[in-house]
Amino acid sequence: MPLDEAQPLDQRTDLADGLQTLVQDLNTRMRHHGAVDVLRVALAEITPLSLVSSFGAESVALLHLASMVDRNIPVIFVDTEMLFTQTLVYQQELAERLGLRNLRIVRSADIAQRDPTGTMHLHDPDGCCALRKTEPLQKALAGSNGWITGRKRYQSGQRAALEHFEIEAETGRIKVNPLAYWQAGDVADYIAENRLPRHPLVAQGYPSIGCAPCTSPVRSGEDARAGRWRNTEKDECGIHFVNGKAVRQGDMI
């Protein structure tokens, strides 16, 4: 059960302690297990549980793994209404190919009121991400006790100690990271070995894919995320939080 500020302090404390004990136990048990085992245990012990996917450059690996474990896993896809057409087509084709039976496409209900001209990303990119991505995702996850992400240790220094299971301080939900210990080449190898379709923009120089206005091709020698919010200090959409603050640390999901 997610932490609730309306609960008495002693109940919240007991719940937090119980969550911490569960997460520590799960990480100890699953430390040397692969992604499929992590997914199976997570689905058995954390309910309800959802997988959040951007259907981006590397998403197919985790989605394929999940489909082999349980094709009824709720898969949440946030349509920001500024995504590349290629992403929308890829999402439809991939969901059908993998047989995902519980795909949930969510959108913000407030765009017309708060961003009527569709230009918020130009003057308030953080606000645009909150409106179009973070807020609808949090609503979609309401009632969930956990969610599955595609984050990995190699993606940044702040993720160097990432475990398979962790507590999201902002909500009390458990985040499950089945690919936490995968190395940089593991995703590409997995996609190739299983003959999985890549996002069509990858071949056009987009190793990291977000909304169309805020994503550009990456040049040779640049970091994989150099094309995200180019020429700004922003490098994270704000979906992952620590102590109520967005953590800017590499790829999201």
Coordinates of N, CA and C in Angstrom, one line a residue:
M1 N 0.8 -1.2 0.0 CA 0.0 0.0 0.0 C 0.9 1.2 0.0
P2 N 0.7 2.2 -0.9 CA 1.5 3.4 -1.0 C 1.3 4.2 0.3
L3 N 2.3 5.0 0.7 CA 2.2 5.8 1.9 C 1.2 6.9 1.6
D4 N 0.4 7.2 2.6 CA -0.7 8.2 2.5 C -0.5 9.2 3.7
E5 N -0.4 10.5 3.3 CA -0.2 11.5 4.3 C -1.4 11.6 5.3
A6 N -2.6 11.1 4.8 CA -3.8 11.2 5.7 C -3.7 10.1 6.8
Q7 N -2.8 9.1 6.6 CA -2.7 8.1 7.6 C -2.1 8.6 8.9
P8 N -2.4 8.1 10.1 CA -1.8 8.5 11.3 C -0.3 8.2 11.2
L9 N 0.5 9.0 11.8 CA 2.0 8.9 11.7 C 2.5 7.5 12.1
D10 N 2.0 6.9 13.1 CA 2.4 5.6 13.5 C 2.2 4.5 12.5
Q11 N 1.0 4.7 11.8 CA 0.7 3.7 10.7 C 1.6 3.9 9.5
R12 N 1.9 5.2 9.2 CA 2.8 5.5 8.1 C 4.2 5.0 8.4
T13 N 4.6 5.1 9.7 CA 6.0 4.6 10.1 C 6.0 3.1 10.0
D14 N 5.0 2.4 10.5 CA 5.0 1.0 10.4 C 5.0 0.5 8.9
L15 N 4.2 1.2 8.1 CA 4.2 0.8 6.7 C 5.5 1.0 6.0
A16 N 6.2 2.2 6.3 CA 7.5 2.5 5.7 C 8.5 1.4 6.1
D17 N 8.5 1.1 7.4 CA 9.4 0.1 7.9 C 9.2 -1.3 7.2
G18 N 7.9 -1.6 7.1 CA 7.6 -2.9 6.4 C 8.0 -2.9 4.9
L19 N 7.8 -1.8 4.2 CA 8.3 -1.7 2.9 C 9.8 -1.8 2.8
Q20 N 10.5 -1.2 3.7 CA 12.0 -1.2 3.7 C 12.4 -2.6 3.9
T21 N 11.8 -3.3 4.8 CA 12.2 -4.7 5.1 C 11.9 -5.6 3.8
L22 N 10.8 -5.4 3.2 CA 10.4 -6.2 2.0 C 11.4 -5.9 0.9
V23 N 11.8 -4.6 0.7 CA 12.7 -4.3 -0.4 C 14.1 -4.9 -0.1
Q24 N 14.6 -4.8 1.1 CA 15.9 -5.4 1.4 C 15.9 -6.9 1.2
D25 N 14.8 -7.5 1.6 CA 14.7 -9.0 1.4 C 14.7 -9.4 0.0
L26 N 13.9 -8.6 -0.8 CA 13.9 -8.9 -2.3 C 15.2 -8.7 -2.9
N27 N 15.9 -7.6 -2.6 CA 17.2 -7.4 -3.2 C 18.2 -8.5 -2.8
T28 N 18.2 -8.9 -1.6 CA 19.1 -10.0 -1.1 C 18.8 -11.3 -1.9
R29 N 17.5 -11.6 -2.0 CA 17.1 -12.9 -2.7 C 17.4 -12.8 -4.1
M30 N 17.3 -11.7 -4.8 CA 17.3 -11.6 -6.2 C 18.7 -11.0 -6.8
R31 N 19.6 -10.8 -5.9 CA 20.9 -10.2 -6.3 C 21.5 -10.9 -7.4
H32 N 21.5 -12.2 -7.5 CA 22.2 -12.9 -8.6 C 21.3 -13.5 -9.6
H33 N 20.1 -13.0 -9.6 CA 19.1 -13.6 -10.6 C 18.9 -12.7 -11.8
G34 N 18.4 -13.2 -12.8 CA 18.2 -12.5 -14.1 C 16.9 -11.7 -14.1
A35 N 16.7 -11.0 -15.1 CA 15.6 -10.1 -15.3 C 14.3 -10.8 -15.2
V36 N 14.2 -12.0 -15.9 CA 12.9 -12.7 -15.9 C 12.5 -13.1 -14.5
D37 N 13.5 -13.6 -13.7 CA 13.2 -14.0 -12.3 C 12.8 -12.8 -11.5
V38 N 13.4 -11.7 -11.7 CA 13.0 -10.5 -11.0 C 11.6 -10.1 -11.3
L39 N 11.2 -10.2 -12.5 CA 9.8 -9.8 -12.9 C 8.9 -10.8 -12.3
R40 N 9.2 -12.1 -12.3 CA 8.2 -13.1 -11.7 C 8.0 -12.9 -10.3
V41 N 9.1 -12.6 -9.5 CA 9.0 -12.4 -8.1 C 8.2 -11.1 -7.8
A42 N 8.5 -10.1 -8.6 CA 7.9 -8.8 -8.4 C 6.4 -8.9 -8.6
L43 N 5.9 -9.6 -9.6 CA 4.5 -9.8 -9.9 C 3.8 -10.6 -8.8
A44 N 4.6 -11.5 -8.2 CA 4.0 -12.4 -7.2 C 3.9 -11.7 -5.8
E45 N 4.8 -10.7 -5.5 CA 4.9 -10.1 -4.2 C 4.5 -8.7 -4.1
I46 N 4.4 -8.0 -5.3 CA 4.0 -6.6 -5.3 C 2.8 -6.4 -6.1
T47 N 1.6 -6.2 -5.5 CA 0.4 -6.1 -6.3 C -0.4 -4.9 -5.7
P48 N -1.1 -4.2 -6.6 CA -1.0 -4.2 -8.1 C 0.3 -3.6 -8.6
L49 N 0.8 -4.1 -9.7 CA 2.1 -3.7 -10.3 C 1.9 -3.3 -11.7
S50 N 2.5 -2.2 -12.2 CA 2.4 -1.8 -13.6 C 3.8 -1.7 -14.2
L51 N 3.9 -1.8 -15.5 CA 5.1 -1.5 -16.2 C 4.9 -0.2 -17.0
V52 N 5.8 0.7 -16.9 CA 5.7 2.0 -17.6 C 6.7 2.0 -18.7
S53 N 6.3 2.3 -19.9 CA 7.2 2.2 -21.1 C 6.9 3.4 -22.0
S54 N 8.0 4.0 -22.5 CA 8.0 5.1 -23.4 C 7.9 4.6 -24.9
F55 N 8.1 3.2 -25.0 CA 8.2 2.7 -26.4 C 9.3 3.4 -27.2
G56 N 10.4 3.6 -26.5 CA 11.5 4.4 -27.1 C 12.6 3.5 -27.6
A57 N 13.8 4.0 -27.7 CA 14.9 3.3 -28.4 C 15.2 2.0 -27.8
E58 N 15.1 1.8 -26.5 CA 15.5 0.5 -25.9 C 14.4 -0.3 -25.3
S59 N 13.2 0.3 -25.4 CA 12.0 -0.2 -24.6 C 11.7 -1.7 -25.0
V60 N 11.9 -2.1 -26.2 CA 11.5 -3.4 -26.6 C 12.1 -4.5 -25.8
A61 N 13.3 -4.4 -25.3 CA 13.9 -5.4 -24.5 C 13.1 -5.8 -23.3
L62 N 12.7 -4.8 -22.5 CA 12.0 -5.0 -21.3 C 10.6 -5.4 -21.6
L63 N 10.0 -4.9 -22.6 CA 8.6 -5.3 -23.0 C 8.6 -6.7 -23.4
H64 N 9.6 -7.2 -24.2 CA 9.6 -8.6 -24.6 C 9.8 -9.5 -23.4
L65 N 10.7 -9.1 -22.5 CA 10.8 -9.9 -21.2 C 9.5 -10.0 -20.5
A66 N 8.8 -8.9 -20.3 CA 7.6 -8.9 -19.6 C 6.5 -9.7 -20.3
S67 N 6.5 -9.7 -21.6 CA 5.5 -10.4 -22.4 C 5.7 -11.9 -22.2
M68 N 7.0 -12.4 -22.0 CA 7.2 -13.8 -21.8 C 6.8 -14.3 -20.4
V69 N 6.8 -13.3 -19.4 CA 6.4 -13.7 -18.1 C 4.9 -13.6 -17.9
D70 N 4.3 -12.5 -18.4 CA 2.8 -12.4 -18.2 C 2.3 -11.3 -19.2
R71 N 1.6 -11.7 -20.2 CA 1.1 -10.7 -21.2 C 0.0 -9.8 -20.7
N72 N -0.5 -10.1 -19.5 CA -1.5 -9.3 -18.9 C -1.0 -8.3 -18.0
I73 N 0.3 -8.1 -17.9 CA 0.9 -7.0 -17.1 C 0.3 -5.7 -17.6
P74 N -0.2 -4.9 -16.7 CA -0.6 -3.5 -17.2 C 0.6 -2.8 -17.7
V75 N 0.6 -2.3 -18.9 CA 1.6 -1.5 -19.5 C 1.1 -0.1 -19.7
I76 N 1.7 0.9 -19.1 CA 1.3 2.2 -19.2 C 2.1 3.0 -20.2
F77 N 1.5 3.6 -21.2 CA 2.2 4.4 -22.2 C 1.6 5.8 -22.1
V78 N 2.5 6.8 -21.8 CA 2.0 8.2 -21.7 C 2.1 8.8 -23.1
D79 N 1.0 9.2 -23.7 CA 1.0 9.9 -25.0 C 1.0 11.4 -24.6
T80 N 2.1 12.1 -24.8 CA 2.2 13.5 -24.5 C 1.6 14.4 -25.5
E81 N 1.1 13.8 -26.6 CA 0.6 14.5 -27.8 C 1.6 15.4 -28.5
M82 N 2.9 15.1 -28.2 CA 4.0 15.8 -28.9 C 5.0 14.7 -29.3
L83 N 4.6 13.5 -29.3 CA 5.5 12.4 -29.7 C 5.7 12.3 -31.2
F84 N 6.8 11.7 -31.6 CA 7.0 11.5 -33.1 C 5.9 10.5 -33.6
T85 N 5.5 10.8 -34.8 CA 4.6 9.8 -35.4 C 5.1 8.4 -35.4
Q86 N 6.4 8.3 -35.6 CA 7.1 7.0 -35.6 C 6.9 6.3 -34.3
T87 N 6.9 7.0 -33.2 CA 6.8 6.4 -31.9 C 5.4 5.9 -31.7
L88 N 4.4 6.6 -32.2 CA 3.0 6.1 -32.1 C 2.7 4.9 -32.9
V89 N 3.3 4.9 -34.1 CA 3.1 3.7 -35.0 C 3.9 2.5 -34.4
Y90 N 5.1 2.7 -33.9 CA 5.9 1.7 -33.3 C 5.2 1.1 -32.0
Q91 N 4.6 2.0 -31.2 CA 3.9 1.5 -30.1 C 2.7 0.5 -30.5
Q92 N 2.0 0.9 -31.5 CA 0.9 0.0 -31.9 C 1.4 -1.3 -32.5
E93 N 2.4 -1.2 -33.3 CA 2.9 -2.4 -33.9 C 3.6 -3.4 -32.9
L94 N 4.3 -2.8 -32.0 CA 5.1 -3.6 -31.0 C 4.1 -4.2 -30.0
A95 N 3.1 -3.5 -29.6 CA 2.1 -4.1 -28.6 C 1.4 -5.2 -29.3
E96 N 1.1 -5.1 -30.6 CA 0.4 -6.2 -31.3 C 1.4 -7.4 -31.4
R97 N 2.6 -7.1 -31.8 CA 3.6 -8.2 -32.0 C 3.9 -9.0 -30.8
L98 N 4.0 -8.3 -29.6 CA 4.3 -8.9 -28.4 C 3.1 -9.5 -27.6
G99 N 1.9 -9.2 -28.2 CA 0.7 -9.7 -27.6 C 0.4 -9.1 -26.2
L100 N 0.7 -7.8 -26.1 CA 0.4 -7.1 -24.8 C -1.1 -6.9 -24.7
R101 N -1.7 -7.5 -23.7 CA -3.1 -7.6 -23.5 C -3.7 -6.5 -22.7
N102 N -2.8 -5.8 -22.0 CA -3.4 -4.8 -21.0 C -2.6 -3.5 -21.2
L103 N -2.6 -3.0 -22.4 CA -1.9 -1.7 -22.7 C -2.9 -0.5 -22.3
R104 N -2.3 0.4 -21.5 CA -3.1 1.5 -21.1 C -2.5 2.8 -21.6
I105 N -3.1 3.5 -22.5 CA -2.6 4.7 -23.1 C -3.2 5.9 -22.3
V106 N -2.4 6.7 -21.7 CA -2.9 7.8 -20.8 C -2.4 9.2 -21.4
R107 N -3.2 10.2 -21.2 CA -2.9 11.5 -21.7 C -3.4 12.5 -20.6
S108 N -2.8 13.7 -20.7 CA -3.2 14.8 -19.8 C -4.6 15.3 -20.2
A109 N -5.4 15.6 -19.3 CA -6.7 16.2 -19.6 C -6.7 17.7 -19.5
D110 N -5.5 18.3 -19.2 CA -5.5 19.7 -19.0 C -4.7 20.5 -20.0
I111 N -4.3 19.8 -21.1 CA -3.4 20.5 -22.1 C -4.1 21.7 -22.7
A112 N -5.4 21.6 -23.1 CA -6.1 22.7 -23.8 C -6.2 23.9 -22.9
Q113 N -6.3 23.7 -21.6 CA -6.4 24.8 -20.6 C -5.1 25.4 -20.3
R114 N -4.1 24.6 -20.1 CA -2.8 25.1 -19.6 C -1.7 25.3 -20.7
D115 N -1.9 24.7 -21.8 CA -1.0 25.0 -22.9 C -1.7 25.1 -24.2
P116 N -2.6 26.1 -24.3 CA -3.5 26.2 -25.5 C -2.8 26.4 -26.8
T117 N -1.6 27.0 -26.8 CA -0.9 27.3 -28.0 C 0.1 26.2 -28.3
G118 N 0.3 25.2 -27.4 CA 1.3 24.2 -27.6 C 2.7 24.6 -27.6
T119 N 3.0 25.7 -26.9 CA 4.4 26.3 -26.9 C 5.0 26.3 -25.5
M120 N 4.4 25.7 -24.6 CA 5.0 25.7 -23.2 C 6.4 25.2 -23.2
H121 N 6.7 24.2 -24.1 CA 8.0 23.6 -24.1 C 9.1 24.6 -24.4
L122 N 8.7 25.7 -25.1 CA 9.7 26.7 -25.4 C 10.1 27.6 -24.3
H123 N 9.2 27.9 -23.4 CA 9.5 28.8 -22.3 C 9.5 28.1 -20.9
D124 N 8.9 27.0 -20.8 CA 8.8 26.3 -19.5 C 8.9 24.8 -19.7
P125 N 10.0 24.2 -20.1 CA 10.1 22.8 -20.5 C 9.8 21.9 -19.3
D126 N 10.2 22.3 -18.1 CA 9.9 21.5 -16.9 C 8.4 21.4 -16.7
G127 N 7.7 22.6 -16.8 CA 6.3 22.6 -16.7 C 5.6 21.8 -17.8
C128 N 6.1 21.8 -19.0 CA 5.5 21.0 -20.1 C 5.6 19.5 -19.8
C129 N 6.8 19.1 -19.3 CA 7.0 17.7 -18.9 C 6.0 17.3 -17.8
A130 N 5.9 18.2 -16.8 CA 4.9 17.9 -15.7 C 3.5 17.7 -16.2
L131 N 3.1 18.7 -17.1 CA 1.7 18.7 -17.6 C 1.5 17.4 -18.5
R132 N 2.4 17.2 -19.4 CA 2.1 16.1 -20.4 C 2.5 14.7 -20.0
K133 N 3.5 14.6 -19.1 CA 4.0 13.3 -18.8 C 3.9 12.9 -17.3
T134 N 4.5 13.7 -16.4 CA 4.5 13.3 -15.0 C 3.2 13.3 -14.4
E135 N 2.4 14.3 -14.5 CA 1.1 14.3 -13.9 C 0.1 13.2 -14.4
P136 N 0.0 13.0 -15.7 CA -0.9 11.9 -16.1 C -0.4 10.5 -15.7
L137 N 1.0 10.3 -15.6 CA 1.5 9.1 -15.1 C 1.2 8.8 -13.7
Q138 N 1.4 9.9 -12.8 CA 1.1 9.7 -11.4 C -0.4 9.3 -11.2
K139 N -1.3 9.9 -12.0 CA -2.7 9.6 -11.9 C -2.9 8.1 -12.3
A140 N -2.2 7.7 -13.4 CA -2.4 6.3 -13.9 C -1.9 5.3 -12.8
L141 N -0.9 5.7 -12.1 CA -0.3 4.8 -11.1 C -1.0 4.9 -9.7
A142 N -2.0 5.8 -9.6 CA -2.7 5.9 -8.3 C -3.3 4.5 -8.0
G143 N -3.1 4.0 -6.8 CA -3.6 2.7 -6.4 C -2.6 1.6 -6.6
S144 N -1.6 1.8 -7.4 CA -0.6 0.8 -7.6 C 0.4 0.8 -6.4
N145 N 0.9 -0.4 -6.1 CA 1.9 -0.5 -5.0 C 3.3 -0.5 -5.6
G146 N 3.4 -0.6 -6.9 CA 4.8 -0.6 -7.5 C 4.7 -0.4 -9.0
W147 N 5.9 -0.1 -9.6 CA 5.9 0.0 -11.1 C 7.3 -0.4 -11.6
I148 N 7.3 -1.0 -12.8 CA 8.5 -1.5 -13.4 C 9.1 -0.5 -14.3
T149 N 10.4 -0.3 -14.2 CA 11.2 0.6 -15.1 C 12.3 -0.1 -15.8
G150 N 12.9 0.6 -16.8 CA 14.0 0.0 -17.5 C 15.3 0.6 -17.2
R151 N 15.4 1.2 -16.0 CA 16.7 1.9 -15.6 C 17.8 0.9 -15.4
K152 N 19.0 1.4 -15.6 CA 20.2 0.5 -15.5 C 21.3 1.3 -14.8
R153 N 22.2 0.5 -14.2 CA 23.3 1.1 -13.4 C 24.3 1.9 -14.3
Y154 N 24.5 1.5 -15.5 CA 25.5 2.1 -16.4 C 25.1 3.5 -16.9
Q155 N 23.8 3.8 -16.8 CA 23.3 5.0 -17.4 C 23.8 6.3 -16.8
S156 N 24.2 6.3 -15.6 CA 24.8 7.5 -15.0 C 25.4 7.2 -13.6
G157 N 26.3 8.1 -13.1 CA 26.9 7.9 -11.8 C 25.9 7.7 -10.7
Q158 N 24.8 8.5 -10.8 CA 23.8 8.5 -9.7 C 23.1 7.1 -9.7
R159 N 23.1 6.4 -10.8 CA 22.5 5.1 -10.8 C 23.5 3.9 -10.6
A160 N 24.7 4.2 -10.2 CA 25.7 3.2 -10.1 C 25.4 2.2 -9.1
A161 N 24.6 2.5 -8.1 CA 24.3 1.6 -7.0 C 22.8 1.1 -7.1
L162 N 22.2 1.3 -8.2 CA 20.8 0.9 -8.4 C 20.6 -0.5 -8.1
E163 N 19.5 -0.9 -7.4 CA 19.2 -2.2 -7.1 C 18.0 -2.7 -7.9
H164 N 17.7 -3.9 -7.8 CA 16.5 -4.4 -8.5 C 15.2 -3.8 -7.9
F165 N 15.2 -3.6 -6.6 CA 14.0 -3.0 -6.0 C 14.4 -1.8 -5.1
E166 N 13.6 -0.8 -5.2 CA 13.8 0.4 -4.4 C 12.5 1.0 -4.0
I167 N 12.5 1.9 -3.0 CA 11.3 2.6 -2.6 C 11.3 4.0 -3.1
E168 N 10.2 4.4 -3.8 CA 10.1 5.7 -4.3 C 9.6 6.6 -3.1
A169 N 10.6 7.5 -2.7 CA 10.3 8.2 -1.5 C 9.1 9.1 -1.6
E170 N 8.8 9.6 -2.8 CA 7.7 10.6 -3.0 C 6.3 9.9 -2.7
T171 N 6.2 8.6 -3.1 CA 4.9 8.0 -3.0 C 4.9 6.7 -2.1
G172 N 6.0 6.2 -1.8 CA 6.0 4.9 -1.1 C 5.8 3.7 -1.9
R173 N 5.7 3.9 -3.3 CA 5.6 2.8 -4.2 C 7.0 2.1 -4.3
I174 N 7.0 0.8 -4.7 CA 8.2 0.1 -4.9 C 8.5 0.2 -6.4
K175 N 9.7 0.6 -6.8 CA 10.1 0.6 -8.2 C 10.9 -0.6 -8.4
V176 N 10.6 -1.3 -9.5 CA 11.3 -2.6 -9.9 C 12.1 -2.3 -11.1
N177 N 13.4 -2.6 -11.0 CA 14.4 -2.4 -12.1 C 15.0 -3.7 -12.6
P178 N 14.3 -4.5 -13.4 CA 14.8 -5.8 -13.8 C 16.1 -5.7 -14.5
L179 N 16.4 -4.6 -15.2 CA 17.6 -4.5 -16.0 C 18.7 -3.8 -15.3
A180 N 18.6 -3.6 -14.0 CA 19.6 -2.8 -13.2 C 21.0 -3.2 -13.5
Y181 N 21.3 -4.5 -13.6 CA 22.7 -4.9 -13.7 C 23.1 -5.2 -15.2
W182 N 22.3 -4.9 -16.1 CA 22.6 -5.1 -17.5 C 23.7 -4.0 -17.9
Q183 N 24.6 -4.5 -18.8 CA 25.7 -3.6 -19.2 C 25.3 -2.9 -20.5
A184 N 26.1 -2.0 -21.0 CA 25.7 -1.1 -22.1 C 25.4 -1.9 -23.4
G185 N 26.1 -3.0 -23.6 CA 25.8 -3.7 -24.8 C 24.8 -4.8 -24.7
D186 N 24.3 -5.1 -23.5 CA 23.4 -6.2 -23.2 C 22.0 -5.9 -23.9
V187 N 21.5 -4.7 -23.9 CA 20.3 -4.4 -24.5 C 20.3 -4.6 -26.0
A188 N 21.4 -4.1 -26.7 CA 21.5 -4.3 -28.1 C 21.6 -5.8 -28.5
D189 N 22.4 -6.5 -27.7 CA 22.6 -7.9 -27.9 C 21.3 -8.7 -27.8
Y190 N 20.5 -8.3 -26.8 CA 19.2 -9.0 -26.5 C 18.3 -8.7 -27.7
I191 N 18.2 -7.5 -28.1 CA 17.3 -7.1 -29.2 C 17.7 -7.9 -30.5
A192 N 19.0 -8.0 -30.8 CA 19.5 -8.7 -32.0 C 19.3 -10.2 -31.9
E193 N 19.6 -10.7 -30.7 CA 19.4 -12.2 -30.6 C 18.0 -12.6 -30.7
N194 N 17.1 -11.8 -30.3 CA 15.7 -12.1 -30.3 C 14.9 -11.6 -31.5
R195 N 15.7 -11.0 -32.4 CA 15.2 -10.4 -33.6 C 14.0 -9.5 -33.4
L196 N 14.2 -8.6 -32.4 CA 13.1 -7.7 -32.1 C 13.2 -6.4 -32.9
P197 N 12.1 -5.8 -33.3 CA 12.1 -4.6 -34.1 C 12.6 -3.4 -33.3
R198 N 13.5 -2.6 -33.9 CA 14.0 -1.4 -33.2 C 13.0 -0.2 -33.6
H199 N 13.1 0.8 -32.7 CA 12.3 2.0 -33.0 C 12.9 2.6 -34.3
P200 N 12.1 3.0 -35.3 CA 12.6 3.4 -36.6 C 13.6 4.6 -36.6
L201 N 13.5 5.4 -35.5 CA 14.3 6.6 -35.5 C 15.7 6.3 -35.0
V202 N 15.9 5.1 -34.4 CA 17.3 4.7 -34.0 C 18.2 4.8 -35.2
A203 N 17.8 4.2 -36.3 CA 18.6 4.2 -37.5 C 18.9 5.6 -38.1
Q204 N 18.1 6.5 -37.7 CA 18.3 7.9 -38.2 C 19.0 8.8 -37.2
G205 N 19.7 8.2 -36.2 CA 20.6 8.9 -35.3 C 20.0 9.4 -34.0
Y206 N 18.9 8.7 -33.6 CA 18.2 9.0 -32.4 C 18.4 7.9 -31.4
P207 N 19.4 7.8 -30.6 CA 19.6 6.8 -29.6 C 18.8 6.9 -28.4
S208 N 18.2 8.1 -28.2 CA 17.3 8.4 -27.1 C 16.2 9.3 -27.6
I209 N 14.9 8.8 -27.4 CA 13.8 9.4 -28.1 C 12.7 9.9 -27.1
G210 N 12.4 11.2 -27.2 CA 11.3 11.7 -26.4 C 10.3 12.4 -27.3
C211 N 9.9 13.6 -26.8 CA 8.9 14.4 -27.6 C 9.6 15.0 -28.8
A212 N 8.9 15.1 -29.9 CA 9.5 15.6 -31.2 C 10.1 17.0 -31.1
P213 N 9.5 18.0 -30.4 CA 10.1 19.3 -30.4 C 11.4 19.4 -29.5
C214 N 11.6 18.4 -28.7 CA 12.7 18.5 -27.7 C 13.7 17.4 -27.9
T215 N 13.7 16.7 -29.1 CA 14.6 15.7 -29.4 C 15.2 15.9 -30.8
S216 N 16.6 15.8 -30.9 CA 17.3 16.0 -32.1 C 18.2 14.8 -32.3
P217 N 18.7 14.6 -33.5 CA 19.7 13.5 -33.8 C 21.0 13.8 -33.0
V218 N 21.7 12.7 -32.7 CA 22.9 12.8 -32.0 C 24.1 12.6 -33.0
R219 N 25.1 13.5 -32.9 CA 26.2 13.4 -33.8 C 27.2 12.4 -33.3
S220 N 28.1 12.0 -34.2 CA 29.2 11.1 -33.9 C 30.0 11.6 -32.7
G221 N 30.3 10.8 -31.7 CA 31.1 11.2 -30.6 C 30.3 11.8 -29.5
E222 N 29.0 12.2 -29.7 CA 28.2 12.8 -28.6 C 27.6 11.7 -27.7
D223 N 27.3 12.1 -26.5 CA 26.6 11.3 -25.5 C 25.3 10.9 -26.1
A224 N 24.8 9.7 -25.8 CA 23.5 9.2 -26.3 C 22.3 10.1 -26.0
R225 N 22.4 10.9 -25.0 CA 21.3 11.8 -24.6 C 21.5 13.2 -25.0
A226 N 22.6 13.5 -25.8 CA 22.9 14.8 -26.3 C 21.8 15.5 -27.0
G227 N 20.9 14.7 -27.7 CA 19.8 15.2 -28.5 C 18.6 15.5 -27.7
R228 N 18.6 15.2 -26.4 CA 17.4 15.5 -25.6 C 17.6 16.9 -24.9
W229 N 16.6 17.8 -25.2 CA 16.7 19.2 -24.7 C 18.0 19.8 -25.0
R230 N 18.4 19.7 -26.3 CA 19.7 20.2 -26.7 C 19.9 21.7 -26.4
N231 N 21.1 22.1 -26.0 CA 21.4 23.5 -25.6 C 20.6 24.0 -24.4
T232 N 20.2 23.1 -23.6 CA 19.6 23.5 -22.3 C 20.2 22.7 -21.2
E233 N 19.9 23.1 -19.9 CA 20.5 22.4 -18.8 C 19.6 21.2 -18.4
K234 N 18.5 21.1 -19.1 CA 17.5 20.0 -18.7 C 18.0 18.7 -19.3
D235 N 17.9 17.6 -18.6 CA 18.2 16.3 -19.1 C 17.4 15.2 -18.6
E236 N 16.3 15.5 -17.9 CA 15.4 14.5 -17.4 C 13.9 15.1 -17.4
C237 N 13.0 14.2 -17.7 CA 11.6 14.6 -17.8 C 10.9 14.8 -16.4
G238 N 11.5 14.2 -15.4 CA 11.0 14.4 -14.0 C 10.1 13.3 -13.5
I239 N 10.1 12.1 -14.2 CA 9.2 11.0 -13.7 C 9.8 10.4 -12.5
H240 N 11.1 10.3 -12.3 CA 11.7 9.7 -11.1 C 12.0 10.8 -10.1
F241 N 11.6 10.5 -8.9 CA 11.7 11.5 -7.8 C 12.4 10.9 -6.6
V242 N 13.1 11.8 -5.9 CA 13.7 11.5 -4.6 C 13.4 12.6 -3.7
N243 N 12.7 12.3 -2.6 CA 12.3 13.4 -1.6 C 11.5 14.5 -2.2
G244 N 10.7 14.1 -3.2 CA 9.8 15.1 -3.8 C 10.4 15.9 -4.9
K245 N 11.6 15.7 -5.2 CA 12.3 16.4 -6.3 C 12.7 15.6 -7.5
A246 N 12.5 16.1 -8.7 CA 12.9 15.4 -9.9 C 14.4 15.1 -9.8
V247 N 14.8 13.9 -10.2 CA 16.2 13.5 -10.2 C 16.6 13.4 -11.7
R248 N 17.5 14.3 -12.1 CA 18.0 14.4 -13.4 C 19.1 13.4 -13.6
Q249 N 18.8 12.2 -14.1 CA 19.8 11.2 -14.2 C 19.6 10.2 -15.3
G250 N 19.8 10.7 -16.5 CA 19.8 9.8 -17.7 C 18.4 9.3 -18.1
D251 N 18.4 8.2 -18.8 CA 17.2 7.7 -19.4 C 16.2 7.3 -18.4
M252 N 15.0 7.5 -18.8 CA 13.9 7.3 -17.9 C 13.4 5.8 -17.8
I253 N 12.9 5.3 -18.9 CA 12.3 4.0 -18.8 C 12.6 3.2 -20.1

